[in-house]
Amino acid sequence: MAAITQTLLTLLESGDRVLCHRSVYDWTDTFFREEAPRFGITTAQVDLRDLTAVDKALQTPTKLVYFEPLSNPGLDLIDVPAVVELAHDAGAVVVVDNTFLTPYLFKPLRVGADVVIHTATKYLSGHGDAMGGIAISNDQALMDRIRRGRNIYGGVISPFNAFLIMRGIGSLHVRMPAHCANALQVAEFLHDHPQVADVRYPGLPDDHGHGVATRLLQAGYGGMLG
Ligand SMILES: Cc1ncc(COP(=O)(O)O)c(C=O)c1O
């Protein structure tokens, strides 16, 4: 969460408006709803899968667009290049939390996102024994501001946690295909189960996000299902 809140507090100021997907990780959502307003920052939340709604929402001046390409907990798959294009046309910076997909499945900077955040506590570490977060940009000026914000707000990773996360990243390419294969198998089983009403998994052909997922994701549909 430090990577998220420090990045947002660094890039935003009083009077700014954020456009955020209708559903994001609970504490991020709480930040936008309860903390950001204390600093004079307002947030509009719409379903970013609806590009007409995005276009309409961006007609009000917006500083920053925030979402998770595959959202927690709803498993909404966002058409990242399309939202990035609309956001940039409106002059907004795009910040995404790519935790659920990892860089193994999707690299948002390559389709124009300005800042990518991960909680390294999850897939990147992979062993459940370290906590950390990462904010990445290929814009040097943005990166300098985020580093400065990190130094001021103080969410700096401990050297040992950094070591453990580096160790975990070394096996990401082995773990992610297994996560994807396991999740697909469980999703297909539940999808066909008579006592299960609904399964959310972008790898299922009738899932809302399947078309976008097939176009955007490089090597599988992720390890999360609902
Ligand atoms: C998508 C997402 N972003 C951010 C976080 C927060 O990460 P951390 O627990 O490392 O602060 C979580 C935690 O579950 C998450 O799922």
Tab-separated table of N, CA, C and O and ligand atoms in Angstrom, residues 1 4 25 28 68 72 97 99-100 119 121-122 131-132, ligand 1:
chain	number	residue	atom	x	y	z
A	1	MET	N	0.823	-1.206	0.000
A	1	MET	CA	0.000	0.000	0.000
A	1	MET	C	0.860	1.261	0.000
A	1	MET	O	0.449	2.300	-0.512
A	4	ILE	N	1.416	2.516	-3.393
A	4	ILE	CA	0.217	3.136	-3.963
A	4	ILE	C	-0.001	4.534	-3.376
A	4	ILE	O	-0.106	5.521	-4.113
A	25	TYR	N	-8.752	-2.754	-5.198
A	25	TYR	CA	-8.403	-3.355	-3.899
A	25	TYR	C	-8.976	-2.501	-2.757
A	25	TYR	O	-8.901	-1.270	-2.793
A	28	THR	N	-7.163	0.495	-1.257
A	28	THR	CA	-6.976	1.548	-2.260
A	28	THR	C	-8.289	2.314	-2.409
A	28	THR	O	-8.318	3.552	-2.473
A	68	GLU	N	-6.809	-1.319	-11.873
A	68	GLU	CA	-6.052	-2.571	-11.891
A	68	GLU	C	-6.428	-3.276	-13.196
A	68	GLU	O	-7.613	-3.555	-13.424
A	72	ASN	N	-9.142	-6.507	-8.480
A	72	ASN	CA	-9.378	-7.212	-7.225
A	72	ASN	C	-10.503	-6.490	-6.479
A	72	ASN	O	-10.356	-5.304	-6.192
A	97	ASP	N	-2.284	-0.666	-11.076
A	97	ASP	CA	-1.787	-1.668	-10.124
A	97	ASP	C	-1.899	-3.022	-10.824
A	97	ASP	O	-2.983	-3.574	-10.986
A	99	THR	N	-0.819	-5.979	-9.978
A	99	THR	CA	-0.548	-7.090	-9.060
A	99	THR	C	-1.124	-8.423	-9.534
A	99	THR	O	-0.437	-9.449	-9.512
A	100	PHE	N	-2.394	-8.435	-9.958
A	100	PHE	CA	-3.055	-9.702	-10.285
A	100	PHE	C	-2.476	-10.359	-11.543
A	100	PHE	O	-2.604	-11.572	-11.707
A	119	THR	N	2.061	-4.903	-5.675
A	119	THR	CA	2.451	-5.355	-4.356
A	119	THR	C	3.346	-6.568	-4.570
A	119	THR	O	2.934	-7.568	-5.171
A	121	THR	N	4.416	-8.313	-2.251
A	121	THR	CA	4.074	-9.256	-1.184
A	121	THR	C	3.463	-10.545	-1.744
A	121	THR	O	3.508	-11.582	-1.092
A	122	LYS	N	2.872	-10.480	-2.955
A	122	LYS	CA	2.079	-11.594	-3.490
A	122	LYS	C	2.907	-12.405	-4.500
A	122	LYS	O	3.855	-13.068	-4.115
A	131	MET	N	7.319	-8.548	2.645
A	131	MET	CA	6.351	-7.510	2.271
A	131	MET	C	7.069	-6.395	1.540
A	131	MET	O	8.161	-5.976	1.924
A	132	GLY	N	6.441	-5.910	0.471
A	132	GLY	CA	7.044	-4.803	-0.254
A	132	GLY	C	6.153	-4.376	-1.396
A	132	GLY	O	5.184	-5.050	-1.737
B	1	LIG	C1	-4.366	-5.546	-6.060
B	1	LIG	C2	-3.717	-5.233	-4.750
B	1	LIG	N1	-3.058	-4.078	-4.601
B	1	LIG	C3	-2.465	-3.744	-3.428
B	1	LIG	C4	-2.505	-4.582	-2.327
B	1	LIG	C5	-1.814	-4.184	-1.048
B	1	LIG	O1	-0.613	-4.859	-0.931
B	1	LIG	P1	0.183	-5.049	0.455
B	1	LIG	O2	-0.584	-6.052	1.253
B	1	LIG	O3	1.517	-5.551	0.011
B	1	LIG	O4	0.222	-3.694	1.125
B	1	LIG	C6	-3.178	-5.805	-2.438
B	1	LIG	C7	-3.254	-6.719	-1.299
B	1	LIG	O5	-3.901	-7.749	-1.316
B	1	LIG	C8	-3.794	-6.145	-3.686
B	1	LIG	O6	-4.464	-7.302	-3.842
